[in-house]
Amino acid sequence: MEKSTAIVCPDIGTHLAGAKKVQQELARPGVLERFFPENDPAIASLRSVFAGLYSFDKSDAEATINRALSDPSKYVLKPQREGGGNNLYDSEMVKMIEESKGTTKLEAYILMERLFPPTAPSVMLRESEIYSTEAALAEFGAFGGLVITDDKIVMNQYLGFILRTKFSGINDGGVVAGNAYLDAVL
């Protein structure tokens, strides 16, 4: 497919760049440095916003399991999938790890430090009626467009955003699953 003249969206390299395993590898010491000039300040800037990402590959599995089980509330177990509802937290994560010890099953996952964004009072509406006034948190996502032909970037630009809000006590916040709401910046 990559050798055809069909438009591939995204190309394999761009698709893989968003994969959790690739993000995990980029977070390893010395890997990000391969893509920047020596001592480039961008490296430290990028690393400052990385969450901890830990591998269950054979050489790392024992340390990662110990890390997860030492304080499960600090971590989330993420499969190499998208779409929400697939992450495991707290007792579900511990159960999966305990049941998978001694197998290769955990190699399909990464362990990530949980992010704990600030919460704020919120009024959520459903069908023009107040649905809840619980504490909530927001997730802001930016959309971009990237067009590459051969090795030339034709377009790389910001195209908009999405803002979702979810109750602070909910782990997975999918809009379609009914656990989050589309929001607006006021």
XYZ file of N, CA, C and O in Angstrom, residues 8-105:
392
model
N -2.722 7.809 0.949
C -2.807 7.046 2.180
C -2.940 8.035 3.333
O -2.146 8.954 3.459
N -3.954 7.847 4.128
C -4.208 8.798 5.193
C -4.476 8.073 6.494
O -5.513 7.435 6.628
N -3.612 8.141 7.480
C -2.265 8.704 7.361
C -1.307 7.679 6.785
O -1.634 6.503 6.711
N -0.126 8.153 6.403
C 0.892 7.200 5.965
C 1.352 6.406 7.183
O 1.077 6.779 8.321
N 2.058 5.326 6.967
C 2.401 4.416 8.055
C 3.263 5.100 9.117
O 3.068 4.900 10.317
N 4.185 5.941 8.710
C 5.044 6.631 9.679
C 4.260 7.569 10.577
O 4.459 7.599 11.798
N 3.358 8.328 9.998
C 2.539 9.253 10.774
C 1.591 8.490 11.694
O 1.383 8.866 12.844
N 1.035 7.402 11.199
C 0.140 6.584 12.018
C 0.889 6.015 13.223
O 0.412 6.078 14.358
N 2.055 5.478 12.995
C 2.831 4.884 14.084
C 3.293 5.928 15.102
O 3.432 5.619 16.282
N 3.516 7.162 14.656
C 3.961 8.217 15.577
C 2.953 8.448 16.696
O 3.328 8.863 17.793
N 1.689 8.171 16.448
C 0.664 8.343 17.468
C 0.417 7.109 18.308
O -0.398 7.132 19.230
N 1.117 6.024 18.030
C 0.911 4.777 18.766
C 1.515 4.875 20.163
O 2.580 5.455 20.362
N 0.853 4.279 21.132
C 1.319 4.333 22.512
C 2.714 3.736 22.674
O 3.539 4.246 23.424
N 2.989 2.635 21.987
C 4.311 2.007 22.086
C 5.405 2.931 21.543
O 6.503 2.985 22.089
N 5.120 3.674 20.480
C 6.101 4.614 19.941
C 6.301 5.758 20.927
O 7.430 6.184 21.193
N 5.226 6.268 21.509
C 5.337 7.321 22.519
C 6.167 6.835 23.702
O 7.000 7.563 24.242
N 5.944 5.583 24.086
C 6.709 4.977 25.182
C 8.195 4.939 24.841
O 9.040 5.278 25.673
N 8.516 4.545 23.627
C 9.926 4.481 23.222
C 10.559 5.868 23.168
O 11.706 6.042 23.554
N 9.805 6.866 22.685
C 10.339 8.228 22.638
C 10.627 8.782 24.028
O 11.484 9.651 24.196
N 9.928 8.282 25.039
C 10.126 8.748 26.411
C 11.354 8.118 27.072
O 11.811 8.604 28.103
N 11.917 7.069 26.475
C 13.102 6.428 27.062
C 14.303 7.380 26.979
O 14.456 8.098 25.976
N 15.154 7.363 27.998
C 16.356 8.211 27.966
C 17.196 7.935 26.719
O 17.421 6.785 26.353
N 17.612 9.008 26.058
C 18.492 8.899 24.900
C 17.797 8.754 23.561
O 18.412 8.975 22.522
N 16.523 8.410 23.546
C 15.833 8.185 22.270
C 15.435 9.514 21.623
O 15.710 9.748 20.444
N 14.804 10.385 22.354
C 14.377 11.677 21.815
C 15.588 12.468 21.295
O 15.491 13.170 20.283
N 16.711 12.310 21.965
C 17.924 13.040 21.595
C 18.408 12.711 20.191
O 19.118 13.514 19.568
N 18.033 11.558 19.660
C 18.452 11.168 18.304
C 17.857 12.078 17.234
O 18.357 12.131 16.112
N 16.776 12.792 17.576
C 16.052 13.584 16.579
C 16.323 15.088 16.678
O 15.708 15.867 15.967
N 17.215 15.485 17.576
C 17.510 16.902 17.779
C 19.013 17.118 17.805
O 19.766 16.203 18.145
N 19.436 18.344 17.507
C 20.870 18.647 17.656
C 21.284 18.498 19.128
O 20.466 18.641 20.032
N 22.560 18.236 19.346
C 23.067 18.033 20.709
C 22.751 19.248 21.591
O 22.890 20.396 21.170
N 22.294 18.983 22.804
C 21.970 20.013 23.811
C 20.863 20.976 23.386
O 20.788 22.100 23.884
N 20.012 20.565 22.476
C 18.895 21.411 22.042
C 17.925 21.603 23.218
O 17.483 20.629 23.829
N 17.574 22.848 23.566
C 16.660 23.088 24.695
C 15.254 22.512 24.467
O 14.503 22.314 25.424
N 14.919 22.201 23.228
C 13.608 21.613 22.943
C 13.462 20.241 23.608
O 12.351 19.844 23.971
N 14.559 19.528 23.796
C 14.506 18.197 24.408
C 13.973 18.297 25.832
O 13.034 17.589 26.211
N 14.547 19.175 26.635
C 14.094 19.348 28.018
C 12.665 19.862 28.063
O 11.865 19.443 28.914
N 12.327 20.733 27.130
C 10.961 21.267 27.074
C 9.951 20.157 26.794
O 8.908 20.070 27.446
N 10.267 19.305 25.836
C 9.380 18.183 25.522
C 9.287 17.204 26.688
O 8.200 16.787 27.083
N 10.416 16.844 27.263
C 10.423 15.897 28.382
C 9.620 16.421 29.578
O 9.068 15.632 30.337
N 9.553 17.728 29.748
C 8.844 18.291 30.902
C 7.339 18.026 30.861
O 6.676 18.125 31.891
N 6.807 17.687 29.697
C 5.369 17.415 29.596
C 5.055 15.933 29.365
O 3.904 15.568 29.197
N 6.069 15.082 29.383
C 5.846 13.642 29.237
C 5.326 13.068 30.549
O 5.836 13.382 31.614
N 4.325 12.214 30.465
C 3.943 11.389 31.609
C 4.870 10.177 31.588
O 5.391 9.801 30.539
N 5.065 9.559 32.742
C 5.880 8.350 32.783
C 5.198 7.229 32.014
O 4.007 6.974 32.195
N 5.917 6.583 31.109
C 5.418 5.470 30.307
C 6.358 4.290 30.508
O 7.560 4.418 30.286
N 5.807 3.146 30.916
C 6.638 2.008 31.293
C 6.227 0.760 30.520
O 5.051 0.488 30.332
N 7.232 -0.011 30.124
C 7.048 -1.170 29.265
C 6.897 -2.457 30.068
O 7.470 -2.605 31.148
N 6.159 -3.397 29.503
C 6.056 -4.752 30.045
C 6.870 -5.736 29.204
O 6.701 -6.939 29.327
N 7.741 -5.214 28.327
C 8.605 -6.096 27.557
C 9.484 -6.880 28.526
O 9.718 -6.448 29.658
N 9.992 -8.013 28.090
C 10.681 -8.958 28.987
C 11.693 -8.306 29.924
O 11.709 -8.584 31.116
N 12.550 -7.439 29.405
C 13.601 -6.857 30.244
C 13.057 -5.860 31.268
O 13.713 -5.575 32.263
N 11.869 -5.324 31.033
C 11.296 -4.298 31.911
C 10.123 -4.791 32.753
O 9.675 -4.093 33.653
N 9.605 -5.972 32.447
C 8.333 -6.425 33.022
C 8.325 -6.436 34.546
O 7.402 -5.896 35.170
N 9.323 -6.997 35.172
C 9.314 -7.116 36.634
C 9.299 -5.737 37.306
O 8.518 -5.492 38.227
N 10.138 -4.829 36.835
C 10.182 -3.478 37.416
C 8.851 -2.745 37.198
O 8.362 -2.051 38.089
N 8.261 -2.912 36.027
C 6.997 -2.245 35.733
C 5.867 -2.827 36.578
O 5.031 -2.077 37.103
N 5.841 -4.138 36.743
C 4.822 -4.769 37.587
C 4.962 -4.268 39.026
O 3.973 -3.885 39.663
N 6.187 -4.232 39.544
C 6.411 -3.743 40.905
C 5.977 -2.294 41.056
O 5.374 -1.913 42.066
N 6.266 -1.481 40.050
C 5.873 -0.068 40.077
C 4.347 0.044 40.154
O 3.804 0.781 40.968
N 3.654 -0.700 39.300
C 2.185 -0.626 39.249
C 1.548 -1.101 40.547
O 0.609 -0.478 41.049
N 2.057 -2.189 41.098
C 1.448 -2.768 42.292
C 1.811 -2.011 43.565
O 1.111 -2.119 44.569
N 2.894 -1.216 43.517
C 3.297 -0.463 44.707
C 2.310 0.649 45.040
O 2.130 0.989 46.204
N 1.674 1.222 44.026
C 0.674 2.275 44.255
C -0.233 2.367 43.022
O -0.078 3.259 42.188
N -1.186 1.438 42.907
C -2.030 1.365 41.703
C -2.788 2.656 41.383
O -3.062 2.926 40.214
N -3.085 3.459 42.369
C -3.854 4.685 42.108
C -3.067 5.711 41.292
O -3.648 6.632 40.732
N -1.755 5.550 41.184
C -0.917 6.493 40.435
C -0.773 6.144 38.963
O -0.144 6.880 38.212
N -1.340 4.969 38.540
C -1.081 4.487 37.188
C -2.359 4.046 36.480
O -3.376 3.772 37.099
N -2.253 3.942 35.158
C -3.316 3.392 34.323
C -2.674 2.399 33.359
O -1.571 2.632 32.852
N -3.337 1.283 33.137
C -2.869 0.250 32.213
C -3.577 0.476 30.883
O -4.803 0.445 30.816
N -2.796 0.740 29.830
C -3.369 1.103 28.536
C -3.002 0.084 27.460
O -1.823 -0.175 27.235
N -4.019 -0.449 26.765
C -3.722 -1.329 25.634
C -3.395 -0.498 24.401
O -3.672 0.707 24.365
N -2.842 -1.131 23.390
C -2.536 -0.453 22.134
C -3.811 -0.370 21.301
O -3.924 -0.969 20.251
N -4.797 0.354 21.826
C -6.093 0.529 21.150
C -6.570 1.945 21.370
O -6.158 2.611 22.305
N -7.480 2.379 20.551
C -8.097 3.692 20.696
C -9.596 3.502 20.844
O -10.118 2.418 20.662
N -10.274 4.570 21.180
C -11.730 4.517 21.202
C -12.350 4.569 22.584
O -13.546 4.668 22.731
N -11.562 4.523 23.626
C -12.092 4.645 24.979
C -12.655 3.347 25.521
O -12.986 2.426 24.781
N -12.745 3.280 26.834
C -13.309 2.130 27.504
C -12.364 0.938 27.601
O -12.755 -0.128 28.051
N -11.115 1.100 27.193
C -10.169 -0.013 27.187
C -9.124 0.067 28.299
O -8.408 -0.890 28.546
N -9.005 1.218 28.937
C -7.997 1.400 29.970
C -8.436 0.742 31.275
O -9.631 0.668 31.572
N -7.452 0.287 32.055
C -7.742 -0.354 33.329
C -7.131 0.466 34.464
O -5.968 0.870 34.397
N -7.928 0.678 35.499
C -7.531 1.490 36.637
C -7.679 0.686 37.928
O -8.497 -0.226 38.021
N -6.905 1.084 38.931
C -7.055 0.617 40.301
C -7.193 -0.905 40.390
O -6.334 -1.624 39.910
N -8.281 -1.410 41.006
C -8.419 -2.859 41.249
C -8.505 -3.660 39.947
O -8.028 -4.791 39.886
N -9.089 -3.080 38.880
C -9.134 -3.787 37.588
C -7.721 -3.966 37.026
O -7.397 -5.001 36.459
N -6.884 -2.932 37.192
C -5.508 -3.003 36.724
C -4.741 -4.054 37.526
O -4.032 -4.887 36.947
N -4.885 -4.037 38.846
C -4.191 -4.999 39.693
C -4.600 -6.422 39.316
O -3.748 -7.316 39.183
N -5.895 -6.647 39.113
C -6.391 -7.977 38.748
C -5.761 -8.452 37.430
O -5.292 -9.591 37.330
N -5.736 -7.575 36.421
C -5.152 -7.939 35.119
C -3.671 -8.285 35.268
O -3.188 -9.279 34.713
N -2.941 -7.485 36.031
C -1.512 -7.740 36.209
C -1.292 -9.059 36.940
O -0.468 -9.877 36.523
N -2.029 -9.275 38.023
C -1.879 -10.520 38.801
C -2.198 -11.747 37.942
O -1.487 -12.745 37.990
N -3.267 -11.658 37.148
C -3.670 -12.793 36.302
C -2.719 -13.024 35.136
O -2.673 -14.116 34.574
N -1.950 -11.996 34.758
C -1.099 -12.088 33.568
C 0.364 -12.364 33.885
O 1.172 -12.511 32.964
N 0.726 -12.387 35.152
C 2.123 -12.660 35.518
C 2.569 -13.987 34.911
O 1.825 -14.955 34.918
N 3.790 -13.989 34.379
C 4.332 -15.215 33.799
C 3.889 -15.477 32.375
O 4.258 -16.485 31.790
N 3.084 -14.572 31.802
C 2.657 -14.706 30.409
C 3.180 -13.504 29.627
O 3.769 -12.590 30.195
N 2.920 -13.486 28.340
C 3.307 -12.330 27.514
C 2.138 -11.366 27.313
O 2.261 -10.387 26.582
N 1.006 -11.623 27.939
C -0.198 -10.817 27.740
C 0.033 -9.323 28.003
O -0.467 -8.468 27.278
